Short mmCIF file of C-alpha atoms in Angstrom, two decimals:
data_model
loop_
_atom_site.label_atom_id
_atom_site.label_comp_id
_atom_site.label_asym_id
_atom_site.label_seq_id
_atom_site.Cartn_x
_atom_site.Cartn_y
_atom_site.Cartn_z
CA MET A 1 -12.02 13.56 8.90
CA GLU A 2 -8.81 15.28 9.99
CA PRO A 3 -8.19 18.31 7.73
CA PHE A 4 -4.55 17.54 6.92
CA TYR A 5 -4.93 13.81 6.37
CA GLY A 6 -8.17 14.46 4.49
CA SER A 7 -6.40 16.89 2.15
CA ILE A 8 -3.67 14.34 1.40
CA ILE A 9 -6.32 11.71 0.68
CA ARG A 10 -8.14 14.00 -1.75
CA ILE A 11 -4.88 14.78 -3.58
CA ALA A 12 -4.06 11.07 -3.84
CA GLN A 13 -7.55 10.24 -5.08
CA GLY A 14 -7.29 13.00 -7.68
CA ALA A 15 -4.00 11.52 -8.89
CA PHE A 16 -5.56 8.06 -9.13
CA VAL A 17 -8.49 9.44 -11.12
CA ALA A 18 -6.06 11.19 -13.47
CA GLN A 19 -4.29 7.85 -13.97
CA GLY A 20 -7.59 6.19 -14.77
CA LEU A 21 -7.06 3.60 -12.04
CA LYS A 22 -10.06 1.36 -11.50
CA VAL A 23 -10.06 0.45 -7.81
CA THR A 24 -12.43 -2.37 -6.90
CA ARG A 25 -13.11 -2.75 -3.19
CA ILE A 26 -14.34 -6.03 -1.74
CA GLY A 27 -15.14 -6.55 1.93
CA SER A 28 -15.12 -2.92 3.04
CA GLU A 29 -17.87 -3.85 5.50
CA ASN A 30 -15.28 -5.84 7.47
CA ILE A 31 -13.61 -2.56 8.50
CA PRO A 32 -15.20 -1.57 11.84
CA ARG A 33 -16.94 1.79 11.96
CA LYS A 34 -15.25 2.43 15.30
CA GLY A 35 -12.65 0.82 17.51
CA GLY A 36 -9.13 -0.38 16.91
CA ALA A 37 -7.92 -3.03 14.49
CA VAL A 38 -4.67 -4.14 12.91
CA ILE A 39 -4.80 -3.98 9.11
CA ALA A 40 -2.33 -6.61 7.81
CA LEU A 41 -1.42 -5.93 4.16
CA ASN A 42 0.55 -7.75 1.53
CA HIS A 43 3.26 -5.65 -0.09
CA ILE A 44 3.75 -5.75 -3.87
CA GLY A 45 4.26 -2.08 -4.75
CA TYR A 46 5.01 1.39 -3.46
CA MET A 47 1.38 2.56 -3.74
CA ASP A 48 -0.08 -0.21 -1.58
CA PHE A 49 -0.54 1.95 1.50
CA ALA A 50 -2.53 4.58 -0.40
CA LEU A 51 -4.72 2.09 -2.26
CA ALA A 52 -5.37 0.09 0.91
CA GLY A 53 -7.01 3.16 2.40
CA TYR A 54 -10.04 2.92 0.11
CA PRO A 55 -11.99 0.31 2.12
CA ALA A 56 -11.34 2.29 5.31
CA LEU A 57 -12.68 5.43 3.66
CA ASP A 58 -15.82 3.51 2.72
CA GLN A 59 -16.35 3.16 6.47
CA HIS A 60 -15.33 6.79 7.16
CA ARG A 61 -12.07 5.66 8.77
CA MET A 62 -8.37 6.39 8.23
CA ILE A 63 -5.41 4.06 8.68
CA ARG A 64 -2.22 4.98 10.55
CA PHE A 65 0.62 3.08 8.92
CA MET A 66 3.81 1.81 10.49
CA ALA A 67 6.69 2.75 8.19
CA LYS A 68 10.47 2.71 8.36
CA LYS A 69 12.09 5.67 10.11
CA GLU A 70 13.94 6.72 6.94
CA VAL A 71 10.64 7.82 5.39
CA PHE A 72 10.06 10.16 8.33
CA ASP A 73 13.61 11.52 8.07
CA HIS A 74 13.09 12.62 4.46
CA LYS A 75 12.59 16.37 4.07
CA VAL A 76 9.48 15.93 1.90
CA SER A 77 7.78 12.75 3.08
CA GLY A 78 8.71 13.25 6.76
CA PRO A 79 6.40 16.20 7.50
CA LEU A 80 3.58 14.50 5.58
CA MET A 81 3.93 11.25 7.51
CA ARG A 82 4.06 13.02 10.85
CA GLY A 83 1.11 15.24 9.90
CA MET A 84 -0.97 12.13 9.18
CA LYS A 85 0.12 10.61 12.51
CA HIS A 86 1.71 7.53 11.03
CA ILE A 87 4.15 5.61 13.22
CA PRO A 88 7.93 5.57 12.51
CA VAL A 89 9.75 2.26 12.94
CA ASP A 90 13.44 2.25 13.82
CA ARG A 91 14.50 -1.27 12.88
CA SER A 92 17.41 -1.13 15.32
CA ALA A 93 15.06 -0.30 18.23
CA GLY A 94 11.54 -1.33 17.26
CA ILE A 95 10.06 -1.59 20.77
CA GLY A 96 9.11 2.10 20.83
CA ALA A 97 7.10 1.82 17.61
CA TYR A 98 5.48 -1.38 18.86
CA GLN A 99 4.37 0.27 22.10
CA ALA A 100 3.09 3.34 20.26
CA ALA A 101 1.07 1.11 17.92
CA VAL A 102 -0.46 -0.89 20.77
CA GLN A 103 -1.50 2.32 22.54
CA ALA A 104 -3.01 3.69 19.31
CA LEU A 105 -4.98 0.46 18.88
CA LYS A 106 -6.29 0.74 22.44
CA ASP A 107 -7.28 4.33 21.62
CA GLY A 108 -9.41 3.04 18.75
CA GLU A 109 -7.13 3.59 15.75
CA LEU A 110 -6.70 1.41 12.67
CA ILE A 111 -3.01 0.51 12.37
CA GLY A 112 -1.65 -0.63 9.01
CA VAL A 113 1.16 -3.20 9.11
CA PHE A 114 3.13 -4.92 6.34
CA PRO A 115 4.02 -8.29 7.96
CA GLU A 116 6.44 -9.01 5.09
CA SER A 117 8.43 -5.86 6.01
CA THR A 118 9.35 -5.09 2.42
CA VAL A 119 8.07 -5.29 -1.15
CA SER A 120 7.86 -8.82 -2.55
CA ARG A 121 9.61 -9.04 -5.91
CA SER A 122 7.90 -12.38 -6.58
CA PHE A 123 4.41 -10.91 -5.93
CA GLU A 124 3.84 -13.90 -3.66
CA LEU A 125 3.64 -13.63 0.12
CA ARG A 126 7.04 -13.59 1.79
CA GLY A 127 7.49 -14.85 5.34
CA PHE A 128 5.65 -12.82 7.99
CA LYS A 129 7.02 -11.22 11.13
CA THR A 130 4.91 -11.74 14.27
CA GLY A 131 4.34 -8.08 15.17
CA ALA A 132 0.83 -7.81 13.70
CA VAL A 133 -0.65 -10.65 15.73
CA ARG A 134 1.25 -9.71 18.89
CA MET A 135 -0.04 -6.14 18.75
CA ALA A 136 -3.61 -7.30 18.14
CA ALA A 137 -3.47 -9.76 21.02
CA GLU A 138 -2.00 -7.22 23.45
CA ALA A 139 -4.45 -4.48 22.49
CA GLY A 140 -7.47 -6.79 22.40
CA VAL A 141 -8.42 -5.93 18.82
CA PRO A 142 -8.86 -8.02 15.65
CA VAL A 143 -6.49 -8.44 12.72
CA LEU A 144 -8.04 -7.63 9.34
CA PRO A 145 -6.27 -9.36 6.42
CA LEU A 146 -6.11 -7.05 3.40
CA ILE A 147 -4.88 -7.95 -0.07
CA VAL A 148 -3.94 -5.46 -2.80
CA TRP A 149 -3.47 -6.71 -6.35
CA GLY A 150 -2.63 -4.73 -9.49
CA SER A 151 -0.56 -2.08 -7.72
CA GLN A 152 2.65 -3.81 -8.82
CA ARG A 153 1.83 -2.69 -12.36
CA ILE A 154 1.97 0.98 -11.28
CA TRP A 155 5.21 1.23 -9.29
CA THR A 156 7.23 -1.54 -7.72
CA LYS A 157 10.75 -2.60 -6.89
CA GLY A 158 12.99 -3.26 -9.89
CA HIS A 159 10.61 -1.84 -12.51
CA PRO A 160 10.07 1.65 -13.99
CA LYS A 161 7.19 3.74 -12.66
CA ARG A 162 4.01 3.81 -14.76
CA LEU A 163 2.36 6.99 -13.47
CA GLY A 164 0.64 8.19 -16.63
CA ARG A 165 -2.94 7.46 -17.59
CA THR A 166 -2.59 3.70 -17.48
CA ASN A 167 -6.18 2.66 -16.68
CA ILE A 168 -4.79 -0.17 -14.56
CA PRO A 169 -7.39 -2.10 -12.54
CA VAL A 170 -6.57 -2.59 -8.86
CA THR A 171 -8.37 -4.91 -6.45
CA VAL A 172 -8.41 -4.30 -2.71
CA ARG A 173 -10.05 -7.04 -0.68
CA VAL A 174 -10.55 -7.11 3.08
CA GLY A 175 -11.07 -10.46 4.80
CA GLU A 176 -13.11 -11.16 7.90
CA PRO A 177 -11.71 -10.13 11.32
CA ILE A 178 -9.36 -12.58 13.01
CA TRP A 179 -9.27 -12.43 16.80
CA ILE A 180 -6.03 -13.47 18.48
CA SER A 181 -6.23 -14.90 21.99
CA PRO A 182 -3.92 -13.19 24.52
CA ASP A 183 -2.31 -16.55 25.27
CA ALA A 184 -1.99 -17.61 21.62
CA ASP A 185 1.38 -18.73 20.27
CA ALA A 186 2.47 -15.78 18.11
CA GLU A 187 4.34 -17.98 15.63
CA VAL A 188 1.33 -20.26 15.10
CA ALA A 189 -1.10 -17.33 14.85
CA THR A 190 1.19 -15.66 12.30
CA LYS A 191 1.30 -18.82 10.17
CA ASP A 192 -2.51 -18.95 10.31
CA LEU A 193 -2.73 -15.30 9.21
CA HIS A 194 -0.30 -16.02 6.36
CA ALA A 195 -2.47 -18.94 5.22
CA VAL A 196 -5.64 -16.83 5.25
CA MET A 197 -3.99 -14.01 3.30
CA GLU A 198 -2.48 -16.45 0.80
CA THR A 199 -5.93 -17.91 0.10
CA ILE A 200 -7.39 -14.45 -0.44
CA LEU A 201 -4.44 -13.44 -2.64
CA HIS A 202 -4.90 -16.48 -4.87
CA GLU A 203 -8.63 -15.84 -5.20
CA VAL A 204 -8.04 -12.21 -6.13
CA GLN A 205 -5.37 -13.18 -8.66
CA GLU A 206 -7.69 -15.72 -10.28
CA ALA A 207 -10.46 -13.13 -10.67
CA TYR A 208 -8.14 -10.44 -12.09
CA GLU A 209 -7.85 -9.73 -15.79
CA PRO A 210 -5.30 -11.96 -17.59
CA LEU A 211 -1.82 -10.47 -17.91
CA THR A 212 -0.03 -10.95 -21.21
CA GLY A 213 2.94 -9.61 -23.15
CA ASP A 214 5.08 -7.08 -21.31
CA ASP A 215 2.82 -7.32 -18.25
CA LEU A 216 3.92 -10.91 -17.61
CA VAL A 217 6.79 -9.47 -15.55
CA PHE A 218 4.14 -8.51 -12.97
CA LEU A 219 2.72 -12.03 -12.73
CA PRO A 220 4.09 -14.68 -10.32
CA ALA A 221 6.03 -17.56 -11.83
CA ARG A 222 3.45 -19.90 -10.25
CA LEU A 223 0.86 -18.48 -12.66
CA GLY A 224 3.12 -18.61 -15.70
CA GLY A 225 4.48 -15.11 -15.28
CA LYS A 226 8.04 -13.82 -15.53
CA ALA A 227 8.40 -12.54 -11.96
CA PRO A 228 11.14 -14.30 -9.97
CA THR A 229 10.18 -17.11 -7.63
CA LEU A 230 10.34 -16.49 -3.89
CA GLU A 231 13.72 -18.22 -3.80
CA ALA A 232 15.12 -16.28 -6.76
CA ALA A 233 13.82 -13.01 -5.30
CA ALA A 234 15.53 -13.80 -1.99
CA ALA A 235 18.81 -14.39 -3.83
CA ILE A 236 18.50 -11.01 -5.57
CA GLU A 237 17.88 -9.27 -2.25
CA ASP A 238 20.80 -11.05 -0.57
CA ALA A 239 23.10 -9.91 -3.39
CA GLU A 240 21.84 -6.32 -3.11
CA LEU A 241 22.34 -6.34 0.66
CA ALA A 242 25.89 -7.66 0.29
CA GLN A 243 26.61 -4.94 -2.26
CA LYS A 244 25.27 -2.24 0.06
CA LYS A 245 27.36 -3.54 2.96
CA ALA A 246 30.47 -3.61 0.79
CA ALA A 247 29.85 -0.04 -0.39
CA LEU A 248 29.32 1.14 3.20
CA ALA A 249 32.51 -0.57 4.34
CA ALA A 250 34.42 1.04 1.46
CA ARG A 251 33.12 4.51 2.39
CA ARG A 252 34.09 3.99 6.04
CA ALA A 253 37.55 2.79 5.06
CA GLN A 254 38.04 5.80 2.80
CA LYS A 255 36.89 8.11 5.57
CA ASP A 256 39.27 6.57 8.10
CA SER A 257 42.26 6.65 5.74
#
């Protein structure tokens, strides 16, 4: 294991132990011991990337994640991300990140991708972008669907962090490899991947401990929880985006005046 990445992993695992997190791994054997693969993850909280690494570690592997460029620009997280050889994504010019990921896959790396692009406030699967299946097809490697559940109770969008000793159970389940034909329709293959991951997500949710009381805010409305529906969550995000654009326009106008 790479010394720097290995040190970060040990620190993270120590923090999880201190929190009393109970991480259950299912399907770790689906992670290949060698060779490239795209790890397609759902996204329900800010700790997903770290928790998703557990099944890979069971197979003595590490995942290189694709993450937005802003994380790499930060004075603290930037050096850490570069040291672990993760891949920055500039959303205004994503072709460079895509090409870097494909080459890394051909070189035998595991590349972690969030097809939803951002955290789902509803804790359901949002629509997927096609990048995961396109990369897998071009590199000639499988896609491994991976579902994390429980991480939304630790730290997620719109809720306070819960980083003390919470003893929260987290499930990480890896599905069987999905091979994408080079001539496959990316849109169709992405819909198929979404369907597979949705099935796994529902199965994991059904097996998880019941959420009650204050924790109902972390449960999808479909299951009787108080999280917003996909449609309501989209409306919240649209309003936030409009607010950010208005604030940016106001700052530019003030600067120009």
